[in-house]
Amino acid sequence: MNAPDRPAAMPHVMNTYGRLPVALTHGRGCWVWDTHGRKYLDGLGGIAVNTLGHAHPKLVPALQEQIGRLIHSSNYYEVPLQEQLAERLCAISGLTKVFFCSTGLEANEAALKIARKAGHDRGIERPEIVVYDNAFHGRSIATLSATANPKVQAGFGPLVEGFVRVPLNDLAALERVAAERPNVVAVFLETIQGEGGINPARWEYLQGVRRLCDARGWLLMLDEVQCGLGRTGKWFAHQWAGIVPDVMPLAKGLGSGVPVGAVVVGPKADVLGPGNHGSTFGGNPLAMRAGVETLRIMVEEGLLDNAARVGGLLKAGLERELAGVEGVVEIRGQGLMLGIELDRPCGVLLQRAADAGLMISVTADRVVRLVPPLILSADEAAQIVAILCPLIRAFLAEAQ
Ligand SMILES: *Cc1c(COP(=O)(O)O)cnc(C)c1O
């Protein structure tokens, strides 16, 4: 996306992202400013990371205090803040144990190791894990193997084996896997696919998968790295379906911008012991404080209700302004995790939205994604609609 006549702005940084020529200097609430003093409404939240927006007046002093006290110790010692955050995560999920790491892919790696270990513990020497079309689980060798996107995998083979892939929301396909593959130990999916284009697993489907997992002794592993932690209006997206998973990887929004990852498990998945897994940074006091304070402030400020209510307004506004527009395929998602699927690739909208003062993302080539901070106000939601919808209409009206 860098214009070809423009010299690279970051010549010593590996070119792994197509970056817009915008550099942010600071933010406040749902607004960010760049080096030219231009102001943007943040519809992206650092990709579902900035739960509390920017420079939250309660989070900043808590983190400052923690930095002055202790940033990192080591997992050779007890870290009381780990227990505090783990206890909270168990309370809101109904699960029982937590392993801490720093990113989403690490949380998913831990989930994959747990599934394999649970299989080996049951005498299954070559365990298999069911994964999904259009899934995204990260960019390590194992998690990119679980991911379905050929662009993520291209050039990095051989892939890790032991995955069986099925389509989303097709219980019959999963039942066929159950009938044909005795070595399956777990089913692994995003409750709402993020990078794959904001594709929700249907509630009845999730309930059916839960039943099948129980009948087969499989672990149900729900990647809530993007859709979890209040984004859909409940703590976790699967709670809309009234089910509880066995394994739940988390990251993105958990530290409100400070890197925190976690895998939360129930009793059937409590299979790792000393020496089985680890992470130097995982669970360090700064990260844990960020998680504890994020969850506390979310409750204090009623951000689950806010995500549901303002997300509903945002979706209704998009539906109203894009009703009947040719080229709009579908508006999907829940709470403040919304996607607008168009009938053609629309990456160009990223720059146009930035030019108009709005941060968004485009995923799966054709889906405009909105994952703003959970503090978004109704007025800010209306501003997103007012900036974005005319851009989409103008884009779709252009000759192809
Ligand atoms: C972002 C994401 C990941 C990977 O997280 P990283 O922190 O980038 O490693 C994994 N799963 C899902 C669903 C994600 O959205």
Short mmCIF file of C-alpha atoms and ligand atoms in Angstrom, two decimals:
data_model
loop_
_atom_site.label_atom_id
_atom_site.label_comp_id
_atom_site.label_asym_id
_atom_site.label_seq_id
_atom_site.Cartn_x
_atom_site.Cartn_y
_atom_site.Cartn_z
CA MET A 1 0.00 0.00 0.00
CA ASN A 2 3.05 2.26 0.09
CA ALA A 3 2.87 4.38 -3.05
CA PRO A 4 5.68 3.22 -5.37
CA ASP A 5 7.14 6.74 -5.68
CA ARG A 6 7.40 7.12 -1.96
CA PRO A 7 10.66 6.11 -0.24
CA ALA A 8 10.20 3.41 2.39
CA ALA A 9 9.55 5.14 5.70
CA MET A 10 10.89 2.24 7.78
CA PRO A 11 13.83 0.85 5.75
CA HIS A 12 15.25 -1.22 8.59
CA VAL A 13 11.99 -2.90 9.55
CA MET A 14 11.11 -6.14 7.74
CA ASN A 15 8.40 -5.50 5.25
CA THR A 16 5.85 -7.98 6.63
CA TYR A 17 2.89 -5.61 6.55
CA GLY A 18 1.53 -3.42 3.78
CA ARG A 19 1.45 -0.29 5.90
CA LEU A 20 -0.44 2.92 5.28
CA PRO A 21 1.74 6.06 5.31
CA VAL A 22 0.32 7.16 8.66
CA ALA A 23 2.22 7.23 11.97
CA LEU A 24 0.24 7.72 15.16
CA THR A 25 1.64 9.69 18.05
CA HIS A 26 -1.02 9.52 20.74
CA GLY A 27 -4.62 8.76 21.50
CA ARG A 28 -7.41 9.56 23.89
CA GLY A 29 -10.57 7.49 24.22
CA CYS A 30 -11.65 6.35 20.74
CA TRP A 31 -9.55 8.99 18.98
CA VAL A 32 -5.94 8.93 17.74
CA TRP A 33 -3.66 11.61 16.24
CA ASP A 34 -0.84 11.28 13.69
CA THR A 35 2.49 13.05 13.20
CA HIS A 36 0.77 15.70 11.04
CA GLY A 37 -1.74 16.46 13.78
CA ARG A 38 -4.57 14.78 11.87
CA LYS A 39 -7.24 13.19 14.03
CA TYR A 40 -8.88 9.79 13.43
CA LEU A 41 -11.84 7.97 14.91
CA ASP A 42 -10.59 4.51 15.89
CA GLY A 43 -12.87 1.86 14.43
CA LEU A 44 -10.09 -0.72 14.65
CA GLY A 45 -8.85 -0.57 18.24
CA GLY A 46 -5.42 -1.89 17.22
CA ILE A 47 -7.29 -4.96 15.82
CA ALA A 48 -9.59 -5.65 18.77
CA VAL A 49 -6.80 -4.92 21.27
CA ASN A 50 -7.50 -1.49 22.78
CA THR A 51 -10.46 -2.60 24.88
CA LEU A 52 -10.43 0.57 26.99
CA GLY A 53 -9.48 2.86 24.12
CA HIS A 54 -6.38 5.00 24.46
CA ALA A 55 -4.88 6.59 27.58
CA HIS A 56 -7.74 5.43 29.79
CA PRO A 57 -7.65 7.60 32.94
CA LYS A 58 -7.97 4.59 35.25
CA LEU A 59 -5.63 2.22 33.39
CA VAL A 60 -2.71 4.63 32.89
CA PRO A 61 -1.97 5.39 36.57
CA ALA A 62 -2.36 1.71 37.52
CA LEU A 63 0.20 0.68 34.88
CA GLN A 64 2.53 3.53 35.84
CA GLU A 65 2.38 2.39 39.44
CA GLN A 66 3.12 -1.22 38.40
CA ILE A 67 6.07 -0.23 36.19
CA GLY A 68 7.58 1.65 39.11
CA ARG A 69 7.11 -1.39 41.34
CA LEU A 70 7.95 -4.54 39.30
CA ILE A 71 7.76 -5.20 35.53
CA HIS A 72 9.11 -8.74 35.38
CA SER A 73 10.24 -11.34 37.86
CA SER A 74 10.32 -14.93 36.60
CA ASN A 75 8.13 -17.98 36.62
CA TYR A 76 10.74 -19.51 38.94
CA TYR A 77 8.84 -17.61 41.63
CA GLU A 78 5.21 -17.16 42.58
CA VAL A 79 3.49 -14.25 40.86
CA PRO A 80 0.44 -13.31 42.96
CA LEU A 81 -1.00 -11.16 40.15
CA GLN A 82 -1.17 -14.31 37.98
CA GLU A 83 -3.42 -15.94 40.54
CA GLN A 84 -5.55 -12.77 40.71
CA LEU A 85 -6.07 -12.64 36.95
CA ALA A 86 -6.51 -16.43 36.67
CA GLU A 87 -9.13 -16.39 39.40
CA ARG A 88 -11.06 -13.65 37.56
CA LEU A 89 -10.83 -15.45 34.20
CA CYS A 90 -12.12 -18.67 35.79
CA ALA A 91 -14.96 -16.80 37.51
CA ILE A 92 -16.22 -15.21 34.30
CA SER A 93 -15.76 -18.32 32.12
CA GLY A 94 -16.80 -21.17 34.42
CA LEU A 95 -13.42 -22.83 33.73
CA THR A 96 -10.81 -23.82 36.29
CA LYS A 97 -7.15 -23.24 35.31
CA VAL A 98 -5.11 -20.73 33.27
CA PHE A 99 -1.71 -20.73 31.56
CA PHE A 100 -0.35 -17.28 30.72
CA CYS A 101 1.67 -16.27 27.66
CA SER A 102 1.97 -13.05 25.66
CA THR A 103 0.18 -13.45 22.32
CA GLY A 104 -2.68 -15.17 20.56
CA LEU A 105 -0.58 -17.64 18.65
CA GLU A 106 1.11 -18.73 21.87
CA ALA A 107 -2.26 -19.26 23.52
CA ASN A 108 -3.26 -21.39 20.53
CA GLU A 109 0.04 -23.31 20.59
CA ALA A 110 -0.67 -24.12 24.22
CA ALA A 111 -4.17 -25.30 23.25
CA LEU A 112 -2.76 -27.56 20.53
CA LYS A 113 -0.22 -29.03 22.95
CA ILE A 114 -2.97 -29.61 25.52
CA ALA A 115 -5.09 -31.45 22.94
CA ARG A 116 -2.19 -33.66 21.87
CA LYS A 117 -1.15 -34.34 25.47
CA ALA A 118 -4.73 -35.26 26.40
CA GLY A 119 -4.71 -37.68 23.45
CA HIS A 120 -1.39 -39.25 24.42
CA ASP A 121 -2.61 -39.60 28.01
CA ARG A 122 -5.48 -41.70 26.57
CA GLY A 123 -3.11 -43.85 24.53
CA ILE A 124 -3.67 -42.12 21.18
CA GLU A 125 -0.20 -41.99 19.63
CA ARG A 126 -1.06 -39.85 16.59
CA PRO A 127 -3.76 -37.45 17.78
CA GLU A 128 -5.72 -35.41 15.26
CA ILE A 129 -7.42 -32.04 15.76
CA VAL A 130 -10.42 -30.84 13.76
CA VAL A 131 -9.96 -27.33 12.31
CA TYR A 132 -12.06 -25.21 9.95
CA ASP A 133 -12.26 -23.62 6.54
CA ASN A 134 -11.43 -19.89 6.74
CA ALA A 135 -9.89 -20.29 10.20
CA PHE A 136 -7.11 -18.07 11.48
CA HIS A 137 -5.12 -19.14 14.53
CA GLY A 138 -1.76 -17.37 14.14
CA ARG A 139 1.52 -17.46 12.26
CA SER A 140 3.76 -19.93 14.09
CA ILE A 141 4.41 -23.14 12.17
CA ALA A 142 1.73 -25.09 14.09
CA THR A 143 -0.88 -22.33 14.17
CA LEU A 144 -0.41 -21.46 10.49
CA SER A 145 -0.95 -25.14 9.77
CA ALA A 146 -4.25 -24.94 11.66
CA THR A 147 -5.09 -21.74 9.76
CA ALA A 148 -6.93 -22.21 6.46
CA ASN A 149 -5.68 -19.22 4.50
CA PRO A 150 -3.29 -20.31 1.68
CA LYS A 151 -1.68 -16.83 1.80
CA VAL A 152 -0.67 -17.44 5.42
CA GLN A 153 0.75 -20.89 4.58
CA ALA A 154 2.43 -20.24 1.21
CA GLY A 155 6.20 -20.66 1.38
CA PHE A 156 6.33 -22.21 4.83
CA GLY A 157 5.79 -25.91 4.21
CA PRO A 158 6.07 -28.61 5.28
CA LEU A 159 3.08 -27.91 7.46
CA VAL A 160 2.48 -29.56 10.82
CA GLU A 161 0.38 -32.70 10.40
CA GLY A 162 -2.48 -33.93 12.53
CA PHE A 163 -5.21 -31.55 11.41
CA VAL A 164 -8.53 -32.51 9.79
CA ARG A 165 -10.43 -29.65 8.15
CA VAL A 166 -14.21 -29.20 7.98
CA PRO A 167 -16.59 -26.43 6.87
CA LEU A 168 -18.12 -24.15 9.52
CA ASN A 169 -21.73 -24.65 10.62
CA ASP A 170 -22.00 -28.11 9.05
CA LEU A 171 -22.64 -30.62 11.82
CA ALA A 172 -23.03 -33.51 9.38
CA ALA A 173 -19.45 -32.95 8.18
CA LEU A 174 -18.22 -33.17 11.77
CA GLU A 175 -20.26 -36.31 12.37
CA ARG A 176 -18.60 -37.90 9.33
CA VAL A 177 -15.19 -37.09 10.83
CA ALA A 178 -16.35 -38.72 14.07
CA ALA A 179 -17.36 -41.85 12.19
CA GLU A 180 -14.20 -42.08 10.10
CA ARG A 181 -11.31 -40.89 12.26
CA PRO A 182 -10.67 -42.66 15.55
CA ASN A 183 -7.64 -40.51 16.45
CA VAL A 184 -9.48 -37.21 16.76
CA VAL A 185 -8.96 -35.67 20.20
CA ALA A 186 -10.28 -32.11 19.86
CA VAL A 187 -12.33 -29.66 17.82
CA PHE A 188 -10.72 -26.24 17.45
CA LEU A 189 -12.56 -23.21 16.12
CA GLU A 190 -13.06 -19.48 16.53
CA THR A 191 -16.50 -18.80 17.98
CA ILE A 192 -16.66 -15.93 15.49
CA GLN A 193 -14.01 -16.14 12.78
CA GLY A 194 -12.13 -12.84 12.67
CA GLU A 195 -9.51 -12.74 9.92
CA GLY A 196 -11.65 -15.16 7.88
CA GLY A 197 -14.26 -12.43 7.42
CA ILE A 198 -16.38 -12.13 10.61
CA ASN A 199 -18.13 -15.50 10.23
CA PRO A 200 -20.06 -16.53 13.36
CA ALA A 201 -20.50 -20.15 14.33
CA ARG A 202 -24.28 -20.54 14.75
CA TRP A 203 -25.47 -21.14 18.30
CA GLU A 204 -27.20 -24.43 17.42
CA TYR A 205 -24.03 -25.53 15.68
CA LEU A 206 -21.94 -24.80 18.78
CA GLN A 207 -24.45 -26.71 20.92
CA GLY A 208 -24.24 -29.63 18.50
CA VAL A 209 -20.43 -29.59 18.56
CA ARG A 210 -20.50 -29.53 22.36
CA ARG A 211 -22.76 -32.60 22.41
CA LEU A 212 -20.58 -34.46 19.91
CA CYS A 213 -17.42 -33.62 21.88
CA ASP A 214 -19.04 -34.94 25.06
CA ALA A 215 -20.18 -38.13 23.35
CA ARG A 216 -16.73 -38.75 21.85
CA GLY A 217 -14.51 -37.56 24.70
CA TRP A 218 -13.08 -34.81 22.47
CA LEU A 219 -11.98 -31.45 23.83
CA LEU A 220 -13.94 -28.45 22.59
CA MET A 221 -11.39 -25.67 22.07
CA LEU A 222 -12.77 -22.22 21.23
CA ASP A 223 -10.29 -19.61 20.00
CA GLU A 224 -11.70 -16.40 21.51
CA VAL A 225 -8.52 -14.40 20.91
CA GLN A 226 -10.49 -11.85 18.87
CA CYS A 227 -14.17 -12.33 19.74
CA GLY A 228 -13.74 -12.85 23.50
CA LEU A 229 -13.46 -10.50 26.48
CA GLY A 230 -16.64 -8.52 26.14
CA ARG A 231 -16.48 -7.70 22.46
CA THR A 232 -19.82 -9.30 21.60
CA GLY A 233 -21.61 -8.05 24.72
CA LYS A 234 -20.96 -11.12 26.85
CA TRP A 235 -17.60 -11.97 28.41
CA PHE A 236 -17.14 -14.69 25.80
CA ALA A 237 -18.92 -15.12 22.48
CA HIS A 238 -19.79 -18.79 23.13
CA GLN A 239 -21.84 -17.73 26.16
CA TRP A 240 -24.56 -16.60 23.73
CA ALA A 241 -24.97 -20.30 22.88
CA GLY A 242 -25.12 -21.31 26.55
CA ILE A 243 -22.18 -23.71 26.29
CA VAL A 244 -18.82 -24.00 28.07
CA PRO A 245 -15.68 -25.07 26.17
CA ASP A 246 -12.86 -27.20 27.58
CA VAL A 247 -10.09 -24.97 26.29
CA MET A 248 -10.24 -21.25 25.47
CA PRO A 249 -7.26 -19.27 24.11
CA LEU A 250 -7.41 -15.51 24.76
CA ALA A 251 -5.13 -12.57 23.94
CA LYS A 252 -5.82 -9.37 21.97
CA GLY A 253 -8.14 -7.37 24.26
CA LEU A 254 -7.05 -8.90 27.56
CA GLY A 255 -4.41 -6.30 28.42
CA SER A 256 -5.96 -3.32 26.64
CA GLY A 257 -2.75 -2.95 24.60
CA VAL A 258 -0.21 -4.55 26.91
CA PRO A 259 0.66 -7.99 25.45
CA VAL A 260 -1.18 -10.67 27.44
CA GLY A 261 -2.19 -14.13 26.25
CA ALA A 262 -3.89 -16.89 28.19
CA VAL A 263 -5.31 -20.32 27.68
CA VAL A 264 -8.17 -21.05 30.06
CA VAL A 265 -9.16 -24.69 30.57
CA GLY A 266 -11.68 -26.87 32.36
CA PRO A 267 -10.98 -30.08 34.31
CA LYS A 268 -10.81 -32.37 31.24
CA ALA A 269 -8.01 -30.26 29.76
CA ASP A 270 -5.93 -29.80 32.90
CA VAL A 271 -3.20 -32.09 31.56
CA LEU A 272 0.03 -30.07 31.63
CA GLY A 273 2.49 -30.47 34.48
CA PRO A 274 5.94 -29.11 35.41
CA GLY A 275 8.25 -29.11 32.41
CA ASN A 276 5.47 -29.56 29.84
CA HIS A 277 5.19 -25.92 28.86
CA GLY A 278 6.51 -22.47 29.65
CA SER A 279 7.09 -18.89 28.62
CA THR A 280 9.69 -16.41 29.89
CA PHE A 281 7.47 -13.35 29.58
CA GLY A 282 4.20 -15.18 30.20
CA GLY A 283 2.39 -13.95 33.29
CA ASN A 284 4.83 -11.17 34.15
CA PRO A 285 3.57 -8.66 36.71
CA LEU A 286 3.08 -5.78 34.25
CA ALA A 287 1.03 -7.95 31.87
CA MET A 288 -1.00 -9.39 34.74
CA ARG A 289 -1.71 -5.96 36.19
CA ALA A 290 -2.92 -4.84 32.75
CA GLY A 291 -5.29 -7.82 32.62
CA VAL A 292 -6.59 -7.37 36.16
CA GLU A 293 -7.21 -3.65 35.66
CA THR A 294 -8.78 -4.16 32.22
CA LEU A 295 -11.34 -6.62 33.61
CA ARG A 296 -11.99 -4.45 36.67
CA ILE A 297 -12.56 -1.28 34.62
CA MET A 298 -14.77 -3.18 32.16
CA VAL A 299 -17.07 -4.10 35.04
CA GLU A 300 -16.94 -0.65 36.65
CA GLU A 301 -17.88 1.02 33.38
CA GLY A 302 -20.43 -1.53 32.20
CA LEU A 303 -18.55 -2.21 28.98
CA LEU A 304 -20.28 -5.51 28.19
CA ASP A 305 -23.63 -3.75 28.07
CA ASN A 306 -22.02 -0.88 26.18
CA ALA A 307 -20.60 -3.25 23.55
CA ALA A 308 -24.01 -4.86 23.07
CA ARG A 309 -25.94 -1.59 22.98
CA VAL A 310 -23.55 0.56 20.90
CA GLY A 311 -22.73 -2.43 18.70
CA GLY A 312 -26.44 -2.81 18.03
CA LEU A 313 -26.72 0.86 17.12
CA LEU A 314 -23.67 0.64 14.86
CA LYS A 315 -25.02 -2.41 13.04
CA ALA A 316 -28.46 -0.84 12.66
CA GLY A 317 -26.87 2.34 11.29
CA LEU A 318 -24.80 0.40 8.76
CA GLU A 319 -27.85 -1.64 7.72
CA ARG A 320 -29.91 1.54 7.30
CA GLU A 321 -27.29 3.42 5.27
CA LEU A 322 -26.31 0.46 3.10
CA ALA A 323 -29.81 -0.98 2.56
CA GLY A 324 -30.35 -1.94 -1.06
CA VAL A 325 -26.86 -0.81 -2.12
CA GLU A 326 -25.73 -3.07 -4.93
CA GLY A 327 -22.47 -4.83 -4.04
CA VAL A 328 -23.13 -5.08 -0.31
CA VAL A 329 -23.41 -8.83 0.28
CA GLU A 330 -24.03 -9.01 4.03
CA ILE A 331 -23.52 -7.18 7.32
CA ARG A 332 -22.54 -9.68 10.03
CA GLY A 333 -21.32 -9.97 13.57
CA GLN A 334 -22.29 -9.25 17.12
CA GLY A 335 -21.68 -6.36 19.49
CA LEU A 336 -18.56 -4.44 18.51
CA MET A 337 -17.26 -7.09 16.13
CA LEU A 338 -18.86 -6.32 12.79
CA GLY A 339 -18.09 -7.11 9.17
CA ILE A 340 -19.51 -5.67 5.96
CA GLU A 341 -18.97 -8.12 3.13
CA LEU A 342 -18.77 -6.58 -0.34
CA ASP A 343 -18.89 -8.43 -3.64
CA ARG A 344 -15.33 -7.41 -4.59
CA PRO A 345 -11.89 -6.86 -3.04
CA CYS A 346 -11.92 -3.54 -1.20
CA GLY A 347 -8.48 -3.05 0.37
CA VAL A 348 -8.37 0.45 -1.12
CA LEU A 349 -10.98 1.49 1.47
CA LEU A 350 -8.31 1.42 4.18
CA GLN A 351 -6.53 4.47 2.77
CA ARG A 352 -9.76 6.21 1.85
CA ALA A 353 -11.13 5.77 5.35
CA ALA A 354 -7.86 7.07 6.84
CA ASP A 355 -8.05 10.09 4.51
CA ALA A 356 -11.57 10.67 5.82
CA GLY A 357 -10.42 10.39 9.45
CA LEU A 358 -11.46 6.82 10.26
CA MET A 359 -9.42 3.71 11.15
CA ILE A 360 -10.90 0.43 9.87
CA SER A 361 -9.55 -2.83 8.52
CA VAL A 362 -10.33 -4.98 5.51
CA THR A 363 -10.03 -8.71 6.02
CA ALA A 364 -10.54 -11.73 3.77
CA ASP A 365 -10.09 -9.25 0.86
CA ARG A 366 -13.76 -8.24 0.73
CA VAL A 367 -14.89 -7.65 4.30
CA VAL A 368 -14.73 -4.25 5.98
CA ARG A 369 -14.12 -4.99 9.67
CA LEU A 370 -15.00 -2.83 12.67
CA VAL A 371 -13.57 -3.85 16.06
CA PRO A 372 -13.40 -0.53 17.94
CA PRO A 373 -12.67 0.00 21.63
CA LEU A 374 -15.50 -1.20 23.87
CA ILE A 375 -15.87 2.34 25.27
CA LEU A 376 -17.29 3.53 21.92
CA SER A 377 -20.20 5.92 22.47
CA ALA A 378 -23.47 6.01 20.53
CA ASP A 379 -22.39 9.34 19.04
CA GLU A 380 -19.06 7.90 17.91
CA ALA A 381 -20.87 4.91 16.38
CA ALA A 382 -23.04 7.37 14.42
CA GLN A 383 -19.87 9.13 13.23
CA ILE A 384 -18.41 5.81 12.00
CA VAL A 385 -21.59 5.21 10.00
CA ALA A 386 -21.53 8.77 8.64
CA ILE A 387 -17.91 8.50 7.44
CA LEU A 388 -17.85 4.89 6.28
CA CYS A 389 -21.12 4.37 4.43
CA PRO A 390 -20.62 7.13 1.83
CA LEU A 391 -17.11 5.73 1.14
CA ILE A 392 -18.52 2.24 0.59
CA ARG A 393 -21.33 3.54 -1.63
CA ALA A 394 -18.91 5.60 -3.72
CA PHE A 395 -16.50 2.67 -4.02
CA LEU A 396 -19.24 0.29 -5.17
CA ALA A 397 -20.51 2.84 -7.70
CA GLU A 398 -17.11 2.99 -9.44
CA ALA A 399 -16.70 1.14 -12.73
CA GLN A 400 -15.06 -2.23 -12.07
C1 LIG B 1 -5.16 -12.36 16.11
C2 LIG B 1 -5.58 -13.75 16.27
C3 LIG B 1 -4.67 -14.76 16.60
C4 LIG B 1 -3.19 -14.51 16.69
O1 LIG B 1 -2.85 -13.62 17.70
P1 LIG B 1 -1.38 -12.98 17.73
O2 LIG B 1 -1.37 -12.24 19.03
O3 LIG B 1 -1.26 -12.10 16.54
O4 LIG B 1 -0.42 -14.11 17.71
C5 LIG B 1 -5.16 -16.03 16.81
N1 LIG B 1 -6.46 -16.31 16.71
C6 LIG B 1 -7.37 -15.37 16.41
C7 LIG B 1 -8.81 -15.73 16.34
C8 LIG B 1 -6.96 -14.06 16.16
O5 LIG B 1 -7.86 -13.13 15.83
#
